[in-house]
Structure formats: C-alpha cells, structure tokens
PDB file of C-alpha atoms in Angstrom:
ATOM      1  CA  MET V  12       1.260   7.288 -19.414  1.00  0.00           C
ATOM      2  CA  ASN V  13       2.563   4.065 -19.334  1.00  0.00           C
ATOM      3  CA  GLU V  14       5.777   3.501 -18.264  1.00  0.00           C
ATOM      4  CA  SER V  15       8.387   0.699 -17.202  1.00  0.00           C
ATOM      5  CA  SER V  16      11.605  -0.748 -15.982  1.00  0.00           C
ATOM      6  CA  GLU V  17      12.869  -4.015 -14.747  1.00  0.00           C
ATOM      7  CA  HIS V  18      11.117  -4.164 -11.726  1.00  0.00           C
ATOM      8  CA  VAL V  19       8.158  -1.287 -11.887  1.00  0.00           C
ATOM      9  CA  THR V  20       5.522  -1.175 -14.247  1.00  0.00           C
ATOM     10  CA  ILE V  21       3.513   1.778 -14.500  1.00  0.00           C
ATOM     11  CA  THR V  22       0.369   2.036 -16.868  1.00  0.00           C
ATOM     12  CA  GLY V  23      -2.518   4.375 -17.202  1.00  0.00           C
ATOM     13  CA  TYR V  24      -3.058   8.328 -16.274  1.00  0.00           C
ATOM     14  CA  LEU V  25      -1.299   8.322 -12.722  1.00  0.00           C
ATOM     15  CA  THR V  26       0.167  10.862 -11.340  1.00  0.00           C
ATOM     16  CA  PHE V  27       3.074  10.896  -8.387  1.00  0.00           C
ATOM     17  CA  ASN V  28       3.056  13.556  -5.509  1.00  0.00           C
ATOM     18  CA  GLY V  29       6.221  14.188  -3.968  1.00  0.00           C
ATOM     19  CA  ASP V  30       9.580  13.463  -5.852  1.00  0.00           C
ATOM     20  CA  GLY V  31       7.490  11.559  -8.314  1.00  0.00           C
ATOM     21  CA  ARG V  32       8.816   8.608  -7.968  1.00  0.00           C
ATOM     22  CA  THR V  33       8.344   4.810  -6.365  1.00  0.00           C
ATOM     23  CA  PRO V  34      11.195   4.533  -3.266  1.00  0.00           C
ATOM     24  CA  ASP V  35      14.014   2.514  -3.702  1.00  0.00           C
ATOM     25  CA  ILE V  36      12.728  -0.740  -2.201  1.00  0.00           C
ATOM     26  CA  ILE V  37      13.061  -2.894  -5.152  1.00  0.00           C
ATOM     27  CA  GLY V  38      15.304  -5.821  -4.084  1.00  0.00           C
ATOM     28  CA  GLN V  39      14.987  -5.084  -0.193  1.00  0.00           C
ATOM     29  CA  THR V  40      13.614  -7.116   2.482  1.00  0.00           C
ATOM     30  CA  CYS V  41      10.671  -6.184   3.890  1.00  0.00           C
ATOM     31  CA  SER V  42      10.329  -6.195   7.952  1.00  0.00           C
ATOM     32  CA  GLY V  43       6.861  -4.876   9.082  1.00  0.00           C
ATOM     33  CA  LEU V  44       3.597  -3.974   7.314  1.00  0.00           C
ATOM     34  CA  VAL V  45       0.917  -2.148   9.340  1.00  0.00           C
ATOM     35  CA  VAL V  46      -2.182  -0.590   7.827  1.00  0.00           C
ATOM     36  CA  CYS V  47      -3.978   2.354   9.044  1.00  0.00           C
ATOM     37  CA  GLN V  48      -7.649   1.968   8.781  1.00  0.00           C
ATOM     38  CA  TYR V  49     -10.445   4.414   9.362  1.00  0.00           C
ATOM     39  CA  TYR V  50     -13.860   3.730  10.826  1.00  0.00           C
ATOM     40  CA  GLU V  51     -17.086   5.562  11.038  1.00  0.00           C
ATOM     41  CA  GLY V  52     -18.863   4.553  13.601  1.00  0.00           C
ATOM     42  CA  THR V  53     -19.056   0.792  13.331  1.00  0.00           C
ATOM     43  CA  ILE V  54     -18.279   0.882   9.679  1.00  0.00           C
ATOM     44  CA  LEU V  55     -14.658   0.167   8.227  1.00  0.00           C
ATOM     45  CA  ALA V  56     -14.870   2.756   5.729  1.00  0.00           C
ATOM     46  CA  ASP V  57     -11.381   2.666   4.383  1.00  0.00           C
ATOM     47  CA  PRO V  58      -9.892  -0.546   5.141  1.00  0.00           C
ATOM     48  CA  ALA V  59      -6.334   0.907   3.954  1.00  0.00           C
ATOM     49  CA  ASN V  60      -6.280   4.250   4.166  1.00  0.00           C
ATOM     50  CA  VAL V  61      -2.333   4.468   4.734  1.00  0.00           C
ATOM     51  CA  VAL V  62      -0.134   1.289   4.017  1.00  0.00           C
ATOM     52  CA  TYR V  63       2.998   1.272   5.821  1.00  0.00           C
ATOM     53  CA  PHE V  64       6.040  -1.073   4.506  1.00  0.00           C
ATOM     54  CA  GLN V  65       9.358  -0.882   6.567  1.00  0.00           C
ATOM     55  CA  PHE V  66      12.329  -1.844   4.702  1.00  0.00           C
ATOM     56  CA  GLY V  67      15.774  -1.407   6.518  1.00  0.00           C
ATOM     57  CA  ASP V  68      15.435   1.588   9.201  1.00  0.00           C
ATOM     58  CA  TYR V  69      12.559   3.546   7.147  1.00  0.00           C
ATOM     59  CA  TRP V  70       8.982   3.043   7.204  1.00  0.00           C
ATOM     60  CA  TYR V  71       7.617   3.900   3.452  1.00  0.00           C
ATOM     61  CA  SER V  72       3.846   4.528   3.439  1.00  0.00           C
ATOM     62  CA  ILE V  73       1.575   4.746   0.314  1.00  0.00           C
ATOM     63  CA  CYS V  74      -2.124   5.896   0.144  1.00  0.00           C
ATOM     64  CA  PHE V  75      -4.057   7.407  -2.569  1.00  0.00           C
ATOM     65  CA  GLU V  76      -6.212  10.100  -4.557  1.00  0.00           C
ATOM     66  CA  ALA V  77      -8.200  10.050  -7.867  1.00  0.00           C
ATOM     67  CA  ALA V  78      -5.140   8.766 -10.387  1.00  0.00           C
ATOM     68  CA  MET V  79      -2.243  10.011  -7.577  1.00  0.00           C
ATOM     69  CA  VAL V  80       0.186   7.900  -5.875  1.00  0.00           C
ATOM     70  CA  PHE V  81       1.551   9.580  -2.321  1.00  0.00           C
ATOM     71  CA  TRP V  82       4.588   7.946  -1.206  1.00  0.00           C
ATOM     72  CA  ARG V  83       6.270   8.958   2.229  1.00  0.00           C
ATOM     73  CA  HIS V  84       8.959   7.699   4.328  1.00  0.00           C
ATOM     74  CA  LYS V  85      10.023   8.249   8.151  1.00  0.00           C
ATOM     75  CA  THR V  86      11.920   6.477  11.079  1.00  0.00           C
ATOM     76  CA  GLN V  87       8.668   5.248  13.024  1.00  0.00           C
ATOM     77  CA  ILE V  88       5.194   5.510  12.020  1.00  0.00           C
ATOM     78  CA  GLY V  89       2.543   7.001  15.141  1.00  0.00           C
ATOM     79  CA  SER V  90      -0.355   5.750  16.714  1.00  0.00           C
ATOM     80  CA  SER V  91      -3.861   5.951  16.929  1.00  0.00           C
ATOM     81  CA  VAL V  92      -5.136   8.582  19.135  1.00  0.00           C
ATOM     82  CA  ASN V  93      -8.878   9.330  18.563  1.00  0.00           C
ATOM     83  CA  SER V  94     -11.508  11.730  20.463  1.00  0.00           C
ATOM     84  CA  THR V  95     -14.723  10.604  19.306  1.00  0.00           C
ATOM     85  CA  LEU V  96     -16.549   7.272  19.088  1.00  0.00           C
ATOM     86  CA  LEU V  97     -17.906   8.622  15.475  1.00  0.00           C
ATOM     87  CA  HIS V  98     -14.761   8.124  13.331  1.00  0.00           C
ATOM     88  CA  GLY V  99     -11.036   7.491  13.765  1.00  0.00           C
ATOM     89  CA  THR V 100      -8.247   5.406  12.562  1.00  0.00           C
ATOM     90  CA  ILE V 101      -6.919   2.270  13.728  1.00  0.00           C
ATOM     91  CA  PHE V 102      -3.312   0.739  13.341  1.00  0.00           C
ATOM     92  CA  ASN V 103      -3.405  -2.986  12.166  1.00  0.00           C
ATOM     93  CA  ASP V 104       0.001  -4.629  12.650  1.00  0.00           C
ATOM     94  CA  LEU V 105      -0.125  -7.249   9.824  1.00  0.00           C
ATOM     95  CA  SER V 106       3.583  -7.903   9.980  1.00  0.00           C
ATOM     96  CA  GLU V 107       2.943 -11.541   9.907  1.00  0.00           C
ATOM     97  CA  LEU V 108       0.918 -11.674   7.071  1.00  0.00           C
ATOM     98  CA  GLU V 109       2.098 -14.928   5.245  1.00  0.00           C
ATOM     99  CA  GLY V 110       4.950 -14.031   2.501  1.00  0.00           C
ATOM    100  CA  VAL V 111       5.393 -10.407   2.982  1.00  0.00           C
ATOM    101  CA  ALA V 112       7.693  -9.608   5.915  1.00  0.00           C
ATOM    102  CA  GLY V 113      10.915 -11.536   5.989  1.00  0.00           C
ATOM    103  CA  HIS V 114      11.095 -11.281   1.991  1.00  0.00           C
ATOM    104  CA  GLN V 115      12.699  -9.016  -0.725  1.00  0.00           C
ATOM    105  CA  LEU V 116      10.216  -7.216  -2.905  1.00  0.00           C
ATOM    106  CA  VAL V 117      10.954  -8.032  -6.412  1.00  0.00           C
ATOM    107  CA  THR V 118       8.572  -5.731  -8.563  1.00  0.00           C
ATOM    108  CA  ILE V 119       5.861  -3.151  -8.456  1.00  0.00           C
ATOM    109  CA  ASP V 120       3.025  -2.659 -10.803  1.00  0.00           C
ATOM    110  CA  TYR V 121       0.736   0.399 -10.934  1.00  0.00           C
ATOM    111  CA  ASN V 122      -2.453   0.590 -12.640  1.00  0.00           C
ATOM    112  CA  SER V 123      -4.989   3.482 -13.281  1.00  0.00           C
ATOM    113  CA  THR V 124      -8.082   4.139 -15.117  1.00  0.00           C
ATOM    114  CA  PRO V 125      -9.406   7.119 -16.718  1.00  0.00           C
ATOM    115  CA  GLU V 126     -12.144   7.755 -13.509  1.00  0.00           C
ATOM    116  CA  GLY V 127      -8.913   7.819 -10.853  1.00  0.00           C
ATOM    117  CA  ASN V 128      -9.276   4.358  -9.585  1.00  0.00           C
ATOM    118  CA  VAL V 129      -5.658   2.913  -9.162  1.00  0.00           C
ATOM    119  CA  ASN V 130      -4.139  -0.717  -8.253  1.00  0.00           C
ATOM    120  CA  VAL V 131      -0.968  -1.578  -7.173  1.00  0.00           C
ATOM    121  CA  LYS V 132       0.503  -4.968  -7.052  1.00  0.00           C
ATOM    122  CA  PHE V 133       3.555  -5.905  -4.745  1.00  0.00           C
ATOM    123  CA  LEU V 134       5.415  -8.819  -5.845  1.00  0.00           C
ATOM    124  CA  PHE V 135       7.653 -10.307  -2.993  1.00  0.00           C
ATOM    125  CA  ASP V 136      10.213 -13.519  -3.509  1.00  0.00           C
ATOM    126  CA  SER V 137       7.886 -15.487  -1.894  1.00  0.00           C
ATOM    127  CA  ASP V 138       5.478 -15.453  -4.804  1.00  0.00           C
ATOM    128  CA  THR V 139       3.249 -13.628  -2.391  1.00  0.00           C
ATOM    129  CA  ILE V 140       1.318 -10.388  -4.442  1.00  0.00           C
ATOM    130  CA  PHE V 141      -0.100  -7.771  -1.770  1.00  0.00           C
ATOM    131  CA  SER V 142      -2.392  -5.595  -3.449  1.00  0.00           C
ATOM    132  CA  LEU V 143      -4.109  -2.173  -2.805  1.00  0.00           C
ATOM    133  CA  ASP V 144      -7.333  -1.282  -5.005  1.00  0.00           C
ATOM    134  CA  TYR V 145      -7.966   2.605  -4.532  1.00  0.00           C
ATOM    135  CA  ASP V 146     -11.724   3.542  -5.622  1.00  0.00           C
ATOM    136  CA  SER V 147     -12.327   7.135  -6.511  1.00  0.00           C
ATOM    137  CA  SER V 148     -16.016   7.004  -6.042  1.00  0.00           C
ATOM    138  CA  THR V 149     -15.629   5.781  -2.499  1.00  0.00           C
ATOM    139  CA  ASP V 150     -12.313   7.181  -1.648  1.00  0.00           C
ATOM    140  CA  SER V 151     -11.403   4.251  -0.052  1.00  0.00           C
ATOM    141  CA  THR V 152      -8.625   1.464  -0.685  1.00  0.00           C
ATOM    142  CA  LYS V 153      -9.335  -2.471  -0.413  1.00  0.00           C
ATOM    143  CA  ILE V 154      -6.209  -4.633   0.555  1.00  0.00           C
ATOM    144  CA  SER V 155      -5.802  -8.448  -0.558  1.00  0.00           C
ATOM    145  CA  ALA V 156      -2.727 -10.810  -0.807  1.00  0.00           C
ATOM    146  CA  ASP V 157      -2.538 -13.673  -2.590  1.00  0.00           C
ATOM    147  CA  SER V 158       0.021 -16.259  -1.248  1.00  0.00           C
ATOM    148  CA  PRO V 159       1.256 -20.054  -2.903  1.00  0.00           C
ATOM    149  CA  SER V 160      -0.518 -21.183   0.031  1.00  0.00           C
ATOM    150  CA  ARG V 161      -3.809 -19.603  -0.692  1.00  0.00           C
ATOM    151  CA  ARG V 162      -3.535 -20.726  -4.499  1.00  0.00           C
ATOM    152  CA  GLY V 163      -3.853 -24.275  -3.349  1.00  0.00           C
TER     153      GLY V 163
END
C-alpha cells in the first residue's frame, strides 16, 4: 500500500486499526508528549509501548503491532500503577523535548516492511523529526528525536 497526501505519506504494508486513518492533527500545535515505557525487572523492554501527543483538548495515542498502527484519543491519560517488581509501566513526560511541544506538526510519514516493522516520522515546524521504530520480532518500539541543534 503506497498512499500520499500533502502531509501524510504511507509506504509499505500498513493497516490502520480503529477508524483506519491518521487523526486530524496536521497543522495543530503539540502541547504535550508522554511516553509509556514497559520494563521487565531492571530492563527497559519497550522504550515506547504507547506514545501520547497532546493537541488541543485531546491526547492522541499511537502504538503498534506487526504492520499495524493503532491511533486512539482521549481527554486524559492514565497513570502508572504496578502491582509487582517483575514488570510494569512507567510514564515518561517528554513535554520539554526540544522542538516538539509548542510546535506545529507539519507531516507524518509511515513506512513498513514485509516483516511487519513500522517506522513513523513526525516532522514539526521547528524542523525536529520525532521517530518511532517498531520491531515486530521483539514487539518493541524505539524513539528518537533529531532537532536542528543536534545536527550541528
């Protein structure tokens, strides 16, 4: 499936769960970023199990399974309550990450592989690229941010 609009590009074998599309957030200003991380013992097993972006009054969450993107929205995000030391979740507030909060979302690019890996890049008007890389073999998502100041 290869699909493109002016601000959203989809390349590869992706399926969208839910209403089957990207939420209407292009051109909106991001006011918050929270990452739900999953740990097993002392190991961070999934650095970005669910990622929450705040646009207006809503928090939009994105997460993945093999070649599948899940978008949801709600007015509040939960907190992390764990009942064991063996595994659990941690909410990491990254709202002060350079170039994301306080900036308009310009484009979203989705890419996937036949193996089910997914890469999503969010470009903000600060020229910061926030990336999510889902690896279907480990069922985990890595995050990265590339801002102009980091490029030198």
